[in-house]
């Protein structure tokens, strides 16, 4: 059994609804907070980044390596006793993961669903972990700027997922979950698909690709970590500039799109063709004007 933490986007209720629609039937949601959803799977995700790329409402996927009894105080802040337990668990995990490391290790910490300011919690944990790792002979540096949660851009820039680690701590309903980030939302790709496409029209509306993904996933046709059935189609009767058809094609569906305006259909087709040249898409698509 493998447990994952899904770090939710700003519209957390949409993010939760999307996950409920796509999680496989043999998975089990064991905790839900405003910033994270925790679920168990009978088998590990085969490609966590591919799974995340199909979720418009999730910022990160992290694999849980420790669950600590919650000793939250009345204000729901983490108690000193629990901080010591977090330091011990994180240090042990990093020492085991990088036991053969000879070069300096870069790592960071982000915390979710804890009440109050996160800075002191992050600072105490990072300083404690650094001390434990140093005493074990491991050279390290943490990258948290001013002891704030890590931005995805910083995680990517420091290559933590490839050559380091980002640890996330989540205050659950009855436990504190510690997890190792395995996948990050590809913010650059979403931005490229949104702002670089040849046809954009503020009068028609500017549906973001992430929201289009969520809408498609809410249909119930997508299953996380499973191939899309190419026989299933997505129909968008109000194509606009083609955000939903484009995202459906990227997810692997066949697509039919229509609109009352032939000019709008041309914009949809132009954006779809542009996306195909950008990604090498070869999925069939149909379009018609009515």
Short mmCIF file of N, CA and C in Angstrom, two decimals, residues 5 15 22 27 31 55 69 72 113 118 135 145 161 165 170 181 193 212 216 238 247 264:
data_model
loop_
_atom_site.label_atom_id
_atom_site.label_comp_id
_atom_site.label_asym_id
_atom_site.label_seq_id
_atom_site.Cartn_x
_atom_site.Cartn_y
_atom_site.Cartn_z
N UNK A 5 0.12 12.29 -1.03
CA UNK A 5 -0.48 13.57 -0.68
C UNK A 5 -0.60 14.39 -1.95
N UNK A 15 -10.51 21.33 -6.81
CA UNK A 15 -9.41 20.36 -6.83
C UNK A 15 -9.85 19.04 -6.21
N UNK A 22 -11.35 11.25 -10.59
CA UNK A 22 -10.33 10.53 -11.37
C UNK A 22 -9.59 9.46 -10.58
N UNK A 27 -8.46 2.91 -4.83
CA UNK A 27 -7.78 3.84 -3.93
C UNK A 27 -8.76 4.26 -2.83
N UNK A 31 -7.85 11.28 4.22
CA UNK A 31 -7.89 12.58 4.90
C UNK A 31 -8.03 13.67 3.86
N UNK A 55 -3.95 16.65 -14.14
CA UNK A 55 -4.77 17.21 -13.08
C UNK A 55 -4.63 18.73 -13.06
N UNK A 69 1.55 10.70 15.05
CA UNK A 69 0.37 11.11 15.82
C UNK A 69 0.33 12.61 15.99
N UNK A 72 -1.44 18.46 18.16
CA UNK A 72 -1.71 19.88 17.96
C UNK A 72 -2.29 20.50 19.22
N UNK A 113 -1.61 23.26 5.86
CA UNK A 113 -2.77 23.06 6.74
C UNK A 113 -2.44 23.21 8.22
N UNK A 118 3.85 29.91 9.38
CA UNK A 118 4.64 28.73 9.05
C UNK A 118 6.13 28.95 9.25
N UNK A 135 25.68 15.92 11.76
CA UNK A 135 26.29 15.00 12.73
C UNK A 135 26.50 13.61 12.13
N UNK A 145 13.80 30.29 1.23
CA UNK A 145 14.12 31.70 1.36
C UNK A 145 13.25 32.32 2.45
N UNK A 161 13.84 17.63 -7.41
CA UNK A 161 13.24 16.33 -7.69
C UNK A 161 14.22 15.37 -8.37
N UNK A 165 15.73 16.92 -2.62
CA UNK A 165 14.44 16.53 -2.08
C UNK A 165 13.67 17.74 -1.60
N UNK A 170 2.20 17.89 6.36
CA UNK A 170 0.77 18.23 6.28
C UNK A 170 0.12 17.91 7.61
N UNK A 181 8.15 14.98 -2.29
CA UNK A 181 7.53 15.42 -3.54
C UNK A 181 8.06 14.63 -4.72
N UNK A 193 0.67 27.17 -23.12
CA UNK A 193 -0.58 26.80 -23.78
C UNK A 193 -1.62 27.91 -23.71
N UNK A 212 -10.01 24.09 -17.81
CA UNK A 212 -10.56 23.21 -18.85
C UNK A 212 -10.26 21.75 -18.52
N UNK A 216 -13.04 18.73 -17.89
CA UNK A 216 -13.02 17.45 -18.62
C UNK A 216 -12.95 16.28 -17.64
N UNK A 238 -19.78 24.62 -27.67
CA UNK A 238 -19.50 26.07 -27.72
C UNK A 238 -17.99 26.24 -27.70
N UNK A 247 -7.34 20.75 -24.72
CA UNK A 247 -6.96 20.01 -23.51
C UNK A 247 -7.46 18.57 -23.57
N UNK A 264 -15.22 31.57 -35.50
CA UNK A 264 -14.75 30.99 -34.24
C UNK A 264 -14.19 29.59 -34.48
#
